[in-house]
Amino acid sequence: MSKMTDWLGGVGERASRMAERRRAAAAAAAEKAAPPAVEDARRDVPEPAEPAADARPPGPPPRPAPSSVVPWGVRVAAEVGWRLLVLAGLIYVLMQIISVVSLVVIAFAVGLLVTALLQPTVARLRRWGFSQGLATATTFVGGFVAIGLIGWFVVWQIMENIDDLTNRIQQGIEDAQEWLIDGPFHVQEKQINNIGNEISDWLGENSSEVTSAGLEGVSYVLEFFSGAAIAAFVTIFLLYDGERIWRWCLNFVPTDARDAVAGAGPKVWATLTGYVRGTVLVALIDAVFIGIGIFILDVPMAVPLAVLIFLFAFVPLVGALVSGALAVVVAFVTNGMVTALLVLGVVLLVQQIEGHILQPFILGRMVRVHPLAVVLAVAIGTLVAGIPGAVVAVPLIAVLNTAVGYLKAYHREHVEDPGPPPHGATALEVSPATPTDTPAPGTDAEVAGTGAGGGPEAANGGEAKG
């Protein structure tokens, strides 16, 4: 019994110690939980409110953004202006580069025009069974031999008639002096002699300038023959291998635009060929009929004048005016006022027939440029590159007109409308992942597209199944 009593007493003591330890642990946990309660109590205390905005001292209002102050018209003008400045700078740099290599550029342009004139002959010889090399050689040699014979004939006619022309010019000057003295102006002979003496004195004082001008003329002759040689080589290679050269040039065009440019090439070449052949035919008709009129009126050097009329006809508007005026002056100096008036009538008649009948009938709709564009192009070409620039200006405008028209038609036919372009001073990023026609949340379109399947694919699949 005593053992049982001791065991029960030990159990009670152990239970008492365990109870004490539990009370101690509970007291420690209560002490640890006391600070958060205090912090919560502190947080429950309301903080003092800040003074209202109206209670702050008054100050200047915030300034608006500068872009919102500039008027819309000024912003548009500024954006257009800097873009025009960039284009003007680009054109200026290109013009400086072209001016450095102007001889090569002009020679290439002349070779291209000659190729446009001779290429149909090469194609015709190819249809007759000639090889490409034989057709090219035959056309090239025949064309340049014809040009050389024409030049030789003009020089020969001038040398044959130079004495007669000199005598007639001297006689015309004497007749003009007599007319000025005895005519309505009653100019004194002393004044006329003074004018002649002044001219002689000027030539004596400026002999060095005249000599330097002659030397410059020699350098111009050398440049002319150099350019003619380059133009001849350009013509040969374009006649022989023009198609492969064109395909090689297409490699420099971006891939997206290559098909459009490749389609515009034949159209541009047809326009250039039609312009050159039509101009040659019109110039030939002018030269023949005006030359016949001058020959009938017994004006000296009728054939050289007709050749000059043919050559000047390649400069639109200005060339016909200059060549006609030259023929009238020669007729006036050599044969008098009546013959000059008759020559003027012949020139005006032929040019009117050319402008109203020949050009519309021969050129047709293939080459149609507004007269204002012709005048401006000739003026700009003359200012930039002289007579060669005036010759090249109008076919360049015609070619650009054809190319732009074809590219616009190609774009309308093959390229979908991308919508309005982005606007602003800088390029905006337009992402195809954010379509502009996304339905608003909660609309019937969105519910129909996303319901019962979780996305538009489910809706499309449901429609297909239905």
Coordinates of N, CA, C and O in Angstrom, one line a residue, residues 286 290 294 305-313 317-330 343 347 351:
D286 N 10.2 69.5 -140.3 CA 10.5 71.0 -140.2 C 11.7 71.4 -141.1 O 11.6 72.3 -141.8
I290 N 11.1 73.9 -144.3 CA 11.7 75.2 -144.1 C 12.9 75.4 -145.0 O 13.2 76.4 -145.6
I294 N 13.5 78.2 -147.8 CA 14.7 79.1 -147.9 C 15.4 79.0 -149.2 O 15.9 80.0 -149.8
L305 N 21.4 75.7 -143.0 CA 20.4 76.2 -142.2 C 19.3 75.1 -141.9 O 18.8 75.0 -140.8
A306 N 19.0 74.3 -142.9 CA 18.0 73.3 -142.7 C 18.5 72.2 -141.7 O 17.8 71.7 -140.8
V307 N 19.8 71.9 -141.7 CA 20.4 71.0 -140.8 C 20.4 71.6 -139.4 O 20.1 70.9 -138.4
L308 N 20.7 72.9 -139.2 CA 20.6 73.5 -137.9 C 19.2 73.5 -137.4 O 18.9 73.3 -136.2
I309 N 18.2 73.7 -138.3 CA 16.8 73.7 -137.8 C 16.5 72.3 -137.3 O 15.8 72.1 -136.3
F310 N 17.0 71.2 -138.0 CA 16.8 69.8 -137.6 C 17.4 69.6 -136.2 O 16.7 69.0 -135.3
L311 N 18.6 70.1 -136.0 CA 19.2 69.8 -134.7 C 18.6 70.6 -133.6 O 18.4 70.1 -132.5
F312 N 18.2 71.9 -133.8 CA 17.6 72.7 -132.8 C 16.2 72.2 -132.5 O 15.6 72.6 -131.4
A313 N 15.6 71.4 -133.3 CA 14.2 71.0 -133.0 C 14.2 70.0 -131.8 O 13.1 69.8 -131.2
L317 N 10.4 74.2 -128.0 CA 10.0 75.6 -128.0 C 11.2 76.5 -128.3 O 11.1 77.2 -129.2
V318 N 12.2 76.5 -127.4 CA 13.3 77.4 -127.6 C 14.1 77.1 -128.9 O 14.5 78.0 -129.6
G319 N 14.3 75.8 -129.2 CA 15.1 75.5 -130.4 C 14.4 76.0 -131.7 O 15.1 76.5 -132.6
A320 N 13.1 75.8 -131.8 CA 12.4 76.3 -133.0 C 12.5 77.8 -133.1 O 12.7 78.3 -134.2
L321 N 12.4 78.5 -132.0 CA 12.5 79.9 -132.0 C 13.9 80.4 -132.4 O 14.0 81.3 -133.3
V322 N 14.9 79.8 -131.9 CA 16.3 80.2 -132.2 C 16.7 79.9 -133.7 O 17.2 80.7 -134.4
S323 N 16.3 78.7 -134.1 CA 16.7 78.3 -135.5 C 15.9 79.2 -136.5 O 16.4 79.6 -137.5
G324 N 14.6 79.4 -136.2 CA 13.8 80.3 -137.1 C 14.4 81.7 -137.1 O 14.5 82.3 -138.2
A325 N 14.8 82.2 -136.0 CA 15.3 83.6 -135.9 C 16.7 83.6 -136.7 O 17.0 84.6 -137.4
L326 N 17.5 82.6 -136.6 CA 18.7 82.6 -137.3 C 18.5 82.6 -138.8 O 19.2 83.3 -139.6
A327 N 17.5 81.8 -139.3 CA 17.2 81.8 -140.7 C 16.7 83.2 -141.2 O 17.1 83.7 -142.3
V328 N 15.9 83.9 -140.4 CA 15.4 85.2 -140.7 C 16.5 86.2 -140.8 O 16.6 87.1 -141.7
V329 N 17.5 86.1 -139.8 CA 18.6 87.1 -139.8 C 19.5 86.9 -141.0 O 19.9 87.9 -141.6
V330 N 19.8 85.6 -141.4 CA 20.6 85.4 -142.6 C 19.9 85.9 -143.8 O 20.5 86.5 -144.7
V343 N 10.7 84.6 -145.4 CA 11.3 83.5 -144.6 C 10.6 83.4 -143.2 O 10.3 82.3 -142.8
V347 N 8.6 80.1 -141.8 CA 9.0 79.5 -140.5 C 7.7 79.4 -139.7 O 7.5 78.3 -139.0
Q351 N 5.9 75.9 -138.4 CA 5.9 75.6 -136.9 C 4.4 75.5 -136.4 O 4.1 74.7 -135.5

